Amino acid sequence: MGKKLGMGCLILIGGFVALGVLGAIVGGDSQTTEGQVASSTQKADAVQSGVAAEEPADTLTGPQRNAARSAKQYLDMTGFSREGLIDQLSSDAGNGYEVADATVAVDSLNVDWNEQAVRSAKQYLDMSGFSCKGLIDQLSSSAGSQYTESEATYGAKQAGAC
């Protein structure tokens, strides 16, 4: 009877070991899958916001890294031109970063400014009607969104105003 119990215990222990190994294998795959899902989600967010999903460079100072994080958050919410984003980050009414830090931070990101202009153009058109010229003027105005003339023209055309 003792031998049968001992053998049963060995089988039971062997079963637990097998389950542990199987769990580790499945757990590893699960983590990879979660990582892949997170990566896919980041890529989808990047496509929507027009910002590549990469971390700020290690060469940035603390304030520059923080400004880059703030810039990404702004770009996740709405379209910004390069100059408009730098102004937002450095404004006392915005984040109050030094202009130099805000500039380095924004330039460290991989942003498709044409895509940002399209997003802004669509947002303007959702609020009000604009002629092609009026929307380009709004997008490129120093009192408006501050896109370059080329970016503003691209945005207005892609948004359907022209």
Short mmCIF file of N, CA and C in Angstrom, two decimals:
data_model
loop_
_atom_site.label_atom_id
_atom_site.label_comp_id
_atom_site.label_asym_id
_atom_site.label_seq_id
_atom_site.Cartn_x
_atom_site.Cartn_y
_atom_site.Cartn_z
N MET A 1 0.83 -1.18 0.00
CA MET A 1 0.00 0.00 0.00
C MET A 1 0.87 1.24 0.00
N GLY A 2 2.00 1.21 0.78
CA GLY A 2 2.90 2.34 0.82
C GLY A 2 3.52 2.63 -0.52
N LYS A 3 3.85 1.54 -1.25
CA LYS A 3 4.46 1.74 -2.56
C LYS A 3 3.47 2.36 -3.53
N LYS A 4 2.22 1.94 -3.47
CA LYS A 4 1.20 2.48 -4.36
C LYS A 4 0.99 3.97 -4.06
N LEU A 5 0.97 4.32 -2.77
CA LEU A 5 0.80 5.70 -2.39
C LEU A 5 2.00 6.51 -2.84
N GLY A 6 3.20 5.95 -2.66
CA GLY A 6 4.40 6.63 -3.11
C GLY A 6 4.39 6.85 -4.60
N MET A 7 3.97 5.84 -5.34
CA MET A 7 3.90 5.95 -6.79
C MET A 7 2.85 6.99 -7.18
N GLY A 8 1.74 7.00 -6.48
CA GLY A 8 0.69 7.98 -6.74
C GLY A 8 1.18 9.39 -6.47
N CYS A 9 1.96 9.54 -5.39
CA CYS A 9 2.53 10.86 -5.09
C CYS A 9 3.49 11.29 -6.18
N LEU A 10 4.29 10.35 -6.67
CA LEU A 10 5.23 10.68 -7.76
C LEU A 10 4.47 11.11 -9.01
N ILE A 11 3.41 10.39 -9.29
CA ILE A 11 2.60 10.75 -10.46
C ILE A 11 1.97 12.13 -10.27
N LEU A 12 1.47 12.38 -9.06
CA LEU A 12 0.86 13.66 -8.75
C LEU A 12 1.89 14.79 -8.86
N ILE A 13 3.07 14.56 -8.29
CA ILE A 13 4.15 15.57 -8.38
C ILE A 13 4.55 15.77 -9.83
N GLY A 14 4.67 14.69 -10.56
CA GLY A 14 5.01 14.80 -11.99
C GLY A 14 3.97 15.60 -12.75
N GLY A 15 2.71 15.40 -12.38
CA GLY A 15 1.63 16.16 -13.02
C GLY A 15 1.74 17.65 -12.74
N PHE A 16 2.05 17.98 -11.47
CA PHE A 16 2.22 19.40 -11.13
C PHE A 16 3.40 20.01 -11.87
N VAL A 17 4.49 19.25 -11.98
CA VAL A 17 5.66 19.75 -12.71
C VAL A 17 5.28 19.99 -14.17
N ALA A 18 4.56 19.02 -14.75
CA ALA A 18 4.15 19.17 -16.15
C ALA A 18 3.25 20.39 -16.32
N LEU A 19 2.32 20.57 -15.38
CA LEU A 19 1.45 21.74 -15.45
C LEU A 19 2.25 23.04 -15.31
N GLY A 20 3.24 23.03 -14.43
CA GLY A 20 4.09 24.21 -14.25
C GLY A 20 4.84 24.55 -15.51
N VAL A 21 5.40 23.53 -16.16
CA VAL A 21 6.13 23.75 -17.42
C VAL A 21 5.18 24.26 -18.49
N LEU A 22 4.02 23.62 -18.59
CA LEU A 22 3.03 24.05 -19.56
C LEU A 22 2.58 25.48 -19.29
N GLY A 23 2.36 25.80 -18.02
CA GLY A 23 1.97 27.16 -17.65
C GLY A 23 3.03 28.17 -18.02
N ALA A 24 4.30 27.81 -17.82
CA ALA A 24 5.39 28.73 -18.17
C ALA A 24 5.42 28.96 -19.67
N ILE A 25 5.20 27.88 -20.42
CA ILE A 25 5.21 28.02 -21.88
C ILE A 25 4.04 28.89 -22.33
N VAL A 26 2.85 28.58 -21.84
CA VAL A 26 1.67 29.36 -22.20
C VAL A 26 1.79 30.78 -21.68
N GLY A 27 2.28 30.95 -20.46
CA GLY A 27 2.47 32.28 -19.89
C GLY A 27 3.42 33.11 -20.73
N GLY A 28 4.49 32.48 -21.22
CA GLY A 28 5.43 33.19 -22.09
C GLY A 28 4.76 33.65 -23.35
N ASP A 29 3.95 32.76 -23.94
CA ASP A 29 3.23 33.13 -25.16
C ASP A 29 2.23 34.24 -24.86
N SER A 30 1.59 34.16 -23.70
CA SER A 30 0.61 35.17 -23.31
C SER A 30 1.27 36.54 -23.19
N GLN A 31 2.46 36.58 -22.59
CA GLN A 31 3.16 37.85 -22.45
C GLN A 31 3.55 38.40 -23.80
N THR A 32 4.00 37.51 -24.68
CA THR A 32 4.36 37.96 -26.02
C THR A 32 3.12 38.51 -26.72
N THR A 33 2.02 37.81 -26.59
CA THR A 33 0.79 38.27 -27.22
C THR A 33 0.37 39.62 -26.66
N GLU A 34 0.44 39.79 -25.32
CA GLU A 34 0.09 41.07 -24.73
C GLU A 34 1.02 42.17 -25.24
N GLY A 35 2.30 41.86 -25.36
CA GLY A 35 3.26 42.83 -25.89
C GLY A 35 2.94 43.19 -27.33
N GLN A 36 2.55 42.15 -28.10
CA GLN A 36 2.21 42.41 -29.49
C GLN A 36 0.95 43.25 -29.59
N VAL A 37 -0.03 42.98 -28.72
CA VAL A 37 -1.26 43.76 -28.71
C VAL A 37 -0.95 45.20 -28.33
N ALA A 38 -0.12 45.39 -27.28
CA ALA A 38 0.25 46.75 -26.87
C ALA A 38 0.96 47.46 -28.00
N SER A 39 1.87 46.74 -28.67
CA SER A 39 2.60 47.34 -29.78
C SER A 39 1.64 47.71 -30.91
N SER A 40 0.69 46.84 -31.22
CA SER A 40 -0.29 47.13 -32.26
C SER A 40 -1.15 48.33 -31.89
N THR A 41 -1.54 48.40 -30.63
CA THR A 41 -2.33 49.54 -30.16
C THR A 41 -1.55 50.83 -30.29
N GLN A 42 -0.27 50.81 -29.91
CA GLN A 42 0.56 52.01 -30.02
C GLN A 42 0.69 52.41 -31.48
N LYS A 43 0.87 51.43 -32.37
CA LYS A 43 0.99 51.74 -33.79
C LYS A 43 -0.31 52.35 -34.32
N ALA A 44 -1.45 51.81 -33.89
CA ALA A 44 -2.74 52.37 -34.32
C ALA A 44 -2.91 53.79 -33.81
N ASP A 45 -2.53 54.03 -32.55
CA ASP A 45 -2.60 55.38 -32.00
C ASP A 45 -1.69 56.32 -32.77
N ALA A 46 -0.51 55.83 -33.13
CA ALA A 46 0.45 56.65 -33.87
C ALA A 46 -0.10 57.03 -35.23
N VAL A 47 -0.77 56.08 -35.90
CA VAL A 47 -1.35 56.38 -37.20
C VAL A 47 -2.43 57.44 -37.04
N GLN A 48 -3.26 57.31 -36.01
CA GLN A 48 -4.35 58.26 -35.80
C GLN A 48 -3.81 59.65 -35.47
N SER A 49 -2.78 59.74 -34.64
CA SER A 49 -2.28 61.05 -34.23
C SER A 49 -1.20 61.58 -35.16
N GLY A 50 -0.66 60.73 -36.04
CA GLY A 50 0.40 61.18 -36.94
C GLY A 50 1.75 61.28 -36.27
N VAL A 51 1.93 60.60 -35.14
CA VAL A 51 3.19 60.62 -34.41
C VAL A 51 3.69 59.20 -34.30
N ALA A 52 4.94 58.97 -34.66
CA ALA A 52 5.51 57.63 -34.52
C ALA A 52 5.58 57.27 -33.05
N ALA A 53 5.32 56.00 -32.75
CA ALA A 53 5.30 55.53 -31.37
C ALA A 53 6.69 55.15 -30.91
N GLU A 54 7.52 56.12 -30.74
CA GLU A 54 8.86 55.86 -30.24
C GLU A 54 9.12 56.75 -29.04
N GLU A 55 9.95 56.26 -28.16
CA GLU A 55 10.27 57.01 -26.96
C GLU A 55 11.25 58.13 -27.31
N PRO A 56 11.20 59.21 -26.54
CA PRO A 56 12.16 60.29 -26.77
C PRO A 56 13.59 59.78 -26.62
N ALA A 57 14.48 60.35 -27.38
CA ALA A 57 15.89 59.93 -27.37
C ALA A 57 16.51 60.07 -25.99
N ASP A 58 17.43 59.16 -25.70
CA ASP A 58 18.13 59.19 -24.41
C ASP A 58 19.01 60.43 -24.27
N THR A 59 19.24 61.13 -25.34
CA THR A 59 20.10 62.31 -25.28
C THR A 59 19.37 63.54 -24.76
N LEU A 60 18.05 63.42 -24.56
CA LEU A 60 17.28 64.56 -24.08
C LEU A 60 17.48 64.75 -22.58
N THR A 61 17.44 66.00 -22.16
CA THR A 61 17.49 66.31 -20.73
C THR A 61 16.15 65.96 -20.11
N GLY A 62 16.06 66.01 -18.80
CA GLY A 62 14.80 65.74 -18.12
C GLY A 62 13.67 66.64 -18.59
N PRO A 63 13.87 67.97 -18.60
CA PRO A 63 12.80 68.85 -19.08
C PRO A 63 12.43 68.59 -20.54
N GLN A 64 13.40 68.25 -21.35
CA GLN A 64 13.11 67.97 -22.76
C GLN A 64 12.30 66.68 -22.91
N ARG A 65 12.65 65.64 -22.12
CA ARG A 65 11.87 64.40 -22.14
C ARG A 65 10.43 64.66 -21.68
N ASN A 66 10.28 65.46 -20.63
CA ASN A 66 8.94 65.79 -20.15
C ASN A 66 8.16 66.57 -21.20
N ALA A 67 8.82 67.50 -21.84
CA ALA A 67 8.17 68.29 -22.90
C ALA A 67 7.77 67.38 -24.06
N ALA A 68 8.60 66.41 -24.39
CA ALA A 68 8.27 65.46 -25.46
C ALA A 68 7.04 64.64 -25.08
N ARG A 69 6.96 64.22 -23.83
CA ARG A 69 5.78 63.48 -23.36
C ARG A 69 4.53 64.36 -23.45
N SER A 70 4.66 65.61 -23.03
CA SER A 70 3.53 66.54 -23.12
C SER A 70 3.13 66.75 -24.57
N ALA A 71 4.11 66.88 -25.45
CA ALA A 71 3.83 67.08 -26.87
C ALA A 71 3.04 65.90 -27.43
N LYS A 72 3.43 64.69 -27.08
CA LYS A 72 2.71 63.50 -27.56
C LYS A 72 1.27 63.52 -27.06
N GLN A 73 1.09 63.93 -25.81
CA GLN A 73 -0.27 63.99 -25.26
C GLN A 73 -1.12 65.01 -26.02
N TYR A 74 -0.55 66.16 -26.34
CA TYR A 74 -1.28 67.15 -27.12
C TYR A 74 -1.63 66.59 -28.50
N LEU A 75 -0.66 65.93 -29.13
CA LEU A 75 -0.89 65.39 -30.47
C LEU A 75 -1.90 64.26 -30.46
N ASP A 76 -2.06 63.58 -29.33
CA ASP A 76 -3.09 62.55 -29.23
C ASP A 76 -4.49 63.17 -29.19
N MET A 77 -4.58 64.41 -28.74
CA MET A 77 -5.88 65.08 -28.61
C MET A 77 -6.33 65.78 -29.88
N THR A 78 -5.39 66.47 -30.54
CA THR A 78 -5.77 67.31 -31.68
C THR A 78 -4.56 67.54 -32.58
N GLY A 79 -4.81 68.11 -33.74
CA GLY A 79 -3.73 68.43 -34.66
C GLY A 79 -2.99 69.69 -34.25
N PHE A 80 -1.68 69.67 -34.41
CA PHE A 80 -0.84 70.83 -34.11
C PHE A 80 0.21 70.98 -35.20
N SER A 81 0.54 72.21 -35.51
CA SER A 81 1.71 72.48 -36.35
C SER A 81 2.94 72.43 -35.45
N ARG A 82 4.11 72.37 -36.06
CA ARG A 82 5.34 72.37 -35.28
C ARG A 82 5.42 73.63 -34.42
N GLU A 83 5.22 74.78 -35.05
CA GLU A 83 5.31 76.06 -34.33
C GLU A 83 4.22 76.18 -33.27
N GLY A 84 3.01 75.74 -33.61
CA GLY A 84 1.91 75.81 -32.67
C GLY A 84 2.16 74.94 -31.44
N LEU A 85 2.76 73.78 -31.66
CA LEU A 85 3.05 72.87 -30.56
C LEU A 85 4.16 73.43 -29.67
N ILE A 86 5.18 73.99 -30.28
CA ILE A 86 6.26 74.63 -29.50
C ILE A 86 5.69 75.78 -28.68
N ASP A 87 4.83 76.58 -29.30
CA ASP A 87 4.19 77.69 -28.57
C ASP A 87 3.35 77.19 -27.40
N GLN A 88 2.59 76.12 -27.64
CA GLN A 88 1.75 75.56 -26.58
C GLN A 88 2.61 75.06 -25.41
N LEU A 89 3.68 74.38 -25.73
CA LEU A 89 4.55 73.82 -24.68
C LEU A 89 5.27 74.92 -23.90
N SER A 90 5.63 76.00 -24.58
CA SER A 90 6.43 77.04 -23.94
C SER A 90 5.61 78.21 -23.38
N SER A 91 4.34 78.24 -23.70
CA SER A 91 3.48 79.34 -23.24
C SER A 91 3.25 79.26 -21.74
N ASP A 92 3.16 80.43 -21.10
CA ASP A 92 2.80 80.46 -19.69
C ASP A 92 1.38 79.92 -19.48
N ALA A 93 0.53 80.10 -20.48
CA ALA A 93 -0.83 79.56 -20.41
C ALA A 93 -0.86 78.07 -20.73
N GLY A 94 0.24 77.57 -21.30
CA GLY A 94 0.35 76.14 -21.61
C GLY A 94 1.15 75.44 -20.54
N ASN A 95 2.30 74.89 -20.93
CA ASN A 95 3.11 74.12 -19.99
C ASN A 95 4.25 74.90 -19.36
N GLY A 96 4.66 75.99 -19.97
CA GLY A 96 5.71 76.82 -19.40
C GLY A 96 7.13 76.29 -19.56
N TYR A 97 7.35 75.36 -20.51
CA TYR A 97 8.71 74.90 -20.77
C TYR A 97 9.51 76.01 -21.42
N GLU A 98 10.81 75.98 -21.25
CA GLU A 98 11.68 76.91 -21.98
C GLU A 98 11.50 76.65 -23.47
N VAL A 99 11.53 77.70 -24.29
CA VAL A 99 11.35 77.57 -25.73
C VAL A 99 12.38 76.59 -26.31
N ALA A 100 13.62 76.69 -25.85
CA ALA A 100 14.67 75.80 -26.36
C ALA A 100 14.36 74.34 -26.04
N ASP A 101 13.88 74.07 -24.83
CA ASP A 101 13.53 72.69 -24.45
C ASP A 101 12.33 72.19 -25.25
N ALA A 102 11.34 73.05 -25.42
CA ALA A 102 10.16 72.68 -26.19
C ALA A 102 10.54 72.38 -27.64
N THR A 103 11.42 73.18 -28.19
CA THR A 103 11.85 72.99 -29.58
C THR A 103 12.59 71.68 -29.76
N VAL A 104 13.53 71.41 -28.88
CA VAL A 104 14.28 70.14 -28.94
C VAL A 104 13.33 68.96 -28.78
N ALA A 105 12.39 69.08 -27.85
CA ALA A 105 11.44 68.00 -27.59
C ALA A 105 10.59 67.72 -28.82
N VAL A 106 10.02 68.76 -29.41
CA VAL A 106 9.17 68.58 -30.59
C VAL A 106 9.98 68.01 -31.75
N ASP A 107 11.18 68.51 -31.92
CA ASP A 107 12.02 68.02 -33.02
C ASP A 107 12.52 66.60 -32.81
N SER A 108 12.45 66.10 -31.56
CA SER A 108 12.87 64.73 -31.29
C SER A 108 11.80 63.71 -31.67
N LEU A 109 10.58 64.18 -31.89
CA LEU A 109 9.48 63.30 -32.26
C LEU A 109 9.42 63.12 -33.76
N ASN A 110 8.93 62.00 -34.17
CA ASN A 110 8.76 61.73 -35.60
C ASN A 110 7.32 62.05 -35.98
N VAL A 111 7.07 63.31 -36.31
CA VAL A 111 5.71 63.78 -36.57
C VAL A 111 5.52 64.05 -38.06
N ASP A 112 4.41 63.59 -38.59
CA ASP A 112 4.04 63.90 -39.96
C ASP A 112 3.22 65.19 -39.92
N TRP A 113 3.88 66.32 -40.18
CA TRP A 113 3.21 67.62 -40.06
C TRP A 113 2.12 67.79 -41.10
N ASN A 114 2.26 67.17 -42.26
CA ASN A 114 1.18 67.21 -43.25
C ASN A 114 -0.07 66.53 -42.70
N GLU A 115 0.12 65.39 -42.04
CA GLU A 115 -1.02 64.68 -41.46
C GLU A 115 -1.65 65.51 -40.34
N GLN A 116 -0.83 66.21 -39.58
CA GLN A 116 -1.35 67.09 -38.54
C GLN A 116 -2.20 68.19 -39.17
N ALA A 117 -1.75 68.71 -40.30
CA ALA A 117 -2.51 69.76 -40.99
C ALA A 117 -3.85 69.22 -41.48
N VAL A 118 -3.89 67.99 -41.92
CA VAL A 118 -5.16 67.37 -42.35
C VAL A 118 -6.10 67.26 -41.14
N ARG A 119 -5.56 66.80 -40.02
CA ARG A 119 -6.38 66.68 -38.80
C ARG A 119 -6.96 68.04 -38.40
N SER A 120 -6.11 69.06 -38.41
CA SER A 120 -6.58 70.40 -38.03
C SER A 120 -7.61 70.92 -39.02
N ALA A 121 -7.36 70.69 -40.30
CA ALA A 121 -8.29 71.16 -41.33
C ALA A 121 -9.66 70.50 -41.13
N LYS A 122 -9.68 69.22 -40.87
CA LYS A 122 -10.94 68.52 -40.64
C LYS A 122 -11.64 69.06 -39.39
N GLN A 123 -10.87 69.37 -38.36
CA GLN A 123 -11.46 69.92 -37.14
C GLN A 123 -12.08 71.29 -37.40
N TYR A 124 -11.39 72.13 -38.17
CA TYR A 124 -11.96 73.43 -38.52
C TYR A 124 -13.25 73.25 -39.33
N LEU A 125 -13.23 72.32 -40.29
CA LEU A 125 -14.41 72.11 -41.13
C LEU A 125 -15.57 71.51 -40.34
N ASP A 126 -15.27 70.78 -39.28
CA ASP A 126 -16.33 70.25 -38.42
C ASP A 126 -17.02 71.38 -37.65
N MET A 127 -16.29 72.46 -37.39
CA MET A 127 -16.84 73.59 -36.62
C MET A 127 -17.56 74.60 -37.50
N SER A 128 -17.04 74.80 -38.74
CA SER A 128 -17.57 75.86 -39.58
C SER A 128 -17.22 75.60 -41.03
N GLY A 129 -17.90 76.30 -41.90
CA GLY A 129 -17.59 76.21 -43.32
C GLY A 129 -16.43 77.14 -43.67
N PHE A 130 -15.54 76.68 -44.53
CA PHE A 130 -14.40 77.48 -44.98
C PHE A 130 -14.24 77.30 -46.47
N SER A 131 -13.86 78.37 -47.14
CA SER A 131 -13.44 78.25 -48.53
C SER A 131 -12.04 77.63 -48.51
N CYS A 132 -11.59 77.19 -49.65
CA CYS A 132 -10.24 76.63 -49.74
C CYS A 132 -9.21 77.65 -49.26
N LYS A 133 -9.29 78.87 -49.80
CA LYS A 133 -8.33 79.91 -49.43
C LYS A 133 -8.47 80.29 -47.95
N GLY A 134 -9.73 80.38 -47.48
CA GLY A 134 -9.96 80.74 -46.09
C GLY A 134 -9.38 79.71 -45.13
N LEU A 135 -9.51 78.43 -45.47
CA LEU A 135 -8.97 77.38 -44.60
C LEU A 135 -7.44 77.38 -44.63
N ILE A 136 -6.88 77.56 -45.81
CA ILE A 136 -5.41 77.63 -45.91
C ILE A 136 -4.90 78.81 -45.09
N ASP A 137 -5.57 79.94 -45.19
CA ASP A 137 -5.18 81.13 -44.42
C ASP A 137 -5.28 80.86 -42.93
N GLN A 138 -6.35 80.22 -42.50
CA GLN A 138 -6.53 79.91 -41.08
C GLN A 138 -5.43 78.96 -40.60
N LEU A 139 -5.15 77.94 -41.39
CA LEU A 139 -4.15 76.95 -41.00
C LEU A 139 -2.74 77.54 -40.97
N SER A 140 -2.46 78.49 -41.85
CA SER A 140 -1.10 79.03 -41.95
C SER A 140 -0.90 80.35 -41.22
N SER A 141 -1.95 80.92 -40.72
CA SER A 141 -1.85 82.22 -40.04
C SER A 141 -1.04 82.11 -38.75
N SER A 142 -0.28 83.17 -38.47
CA SER A 142 0.46 83.21 -37.20
C SER A 142 -0.51 83.35 -36.03
N ALA A 143 -1.71 83.86 -36.29
CA ALA A 143 -2.74 83.95 -35.25
C ALA A 143 -3.61 82.70 -35.25
N GLY A 144 -3.40 81.82 -36.23
CA GLY A 144 -4.16 80.57 -36.33
C GLY A 144 -3.31 79.39 -35.92
N SER A 145 -3.24 78.41 -36.79
CA SER A 145 -2.57 77.15 -36.45
C SER A 145 -1.07 77.15 -36.73
N GLN A 146 -0.58 78.10 -37.50
CA GLN A 146 0.85 78.29 -37.76
C GLN A 146 1.50 77.18 -38.58
N TYR A 147 0.72 76.53 -39.46
CA TYR A 147 1.33 75.57 -40.38
C TYR A 147 2.07 76.33 -41.47
N THR A 148 3.01 75.68 -42.12
CA THR A 148 3.63 76.30 -43.29
C THR A 148 2.57 76.38 -44.38
N GLU A 149 2.79 77.22 -45.35
CA GLU A 149 1.85 77.36 -46.46
C GLU A 149 1.64 76.01 -47.16
N SER A 150 2.72 75.28 -47.34
CA SER A 150 2.65 73.97 -47.99
C SER A 150 1.84 72.97 -47.17
N GLU A 151 2.07 72.92 -45.87
CA GLU A 151 1.32 72.02 -45.00
C GLU A 151 -0.15 72.41 -44.97
N ALA A 152 -0.42 73.71 -44.89
CA ALA A 152 -1.81 74.18 -44.85
C ALA A 152 -2.54 73.83 -46.15
N THR A 153 -1.89 74.00 -47.27
CA THR A 153 -2.49 73.68 -48.57
C THR A 153 -2.77 72.20 -48.66
N TYR A 154 -1.83 71.39 -48.24
CA TYR A 154 -2.01 69.94 -48.24
C TYR A 154 -3.19 69.56 -47.33
N GLY A 155 -3.23 70.12 -46.15
CA GLY A 155 -4.31 69.81 -45.21
C GLY A 155 -5.67 70.19 -45.74
N ALA A 156 -5.78 71.39 -46.31
CA ALA A 156 -7.06 71.85 -46.85
C ALA A 156 -7.52 70.96 -48.00
N LYS A 157 -6.60 70.59 -48.87
CA LYS A 157 -6.95 69.73 -49.99
C LYS A 157 -7.37 68.35 -49.53
N GLN A 158 -6.62 67.77 -48.63
CA GLN A 158 -6.94 66.41 -48.13
C GLN A 158 -8.24 66.38 -47.34
N ALA A 159 -8.57 67.49 -46.69
CA ALA A 159 -9.80 67.56 -45.91
C ALA A 159 -11.03 67.83 -46.78
N GLY A 160 -10.79 68.14 -48.07
CA GLY A 160 -11.89 68.33 -48.99
C GLY A 160 -12.37 69.75 -49.16
N ALA A 161 -11.61 70.72 -48.69
CA ALA A 161 -12.02 72.12 -48.82
C ALA A 161 -11.67 72.70 -50.18
N CYS A 162 -10.77 72.08 -50.88
CA CYS A 162 -10.31 72.61 -52.19
C CYS A 162 -10.70 71.66 -53.33
#
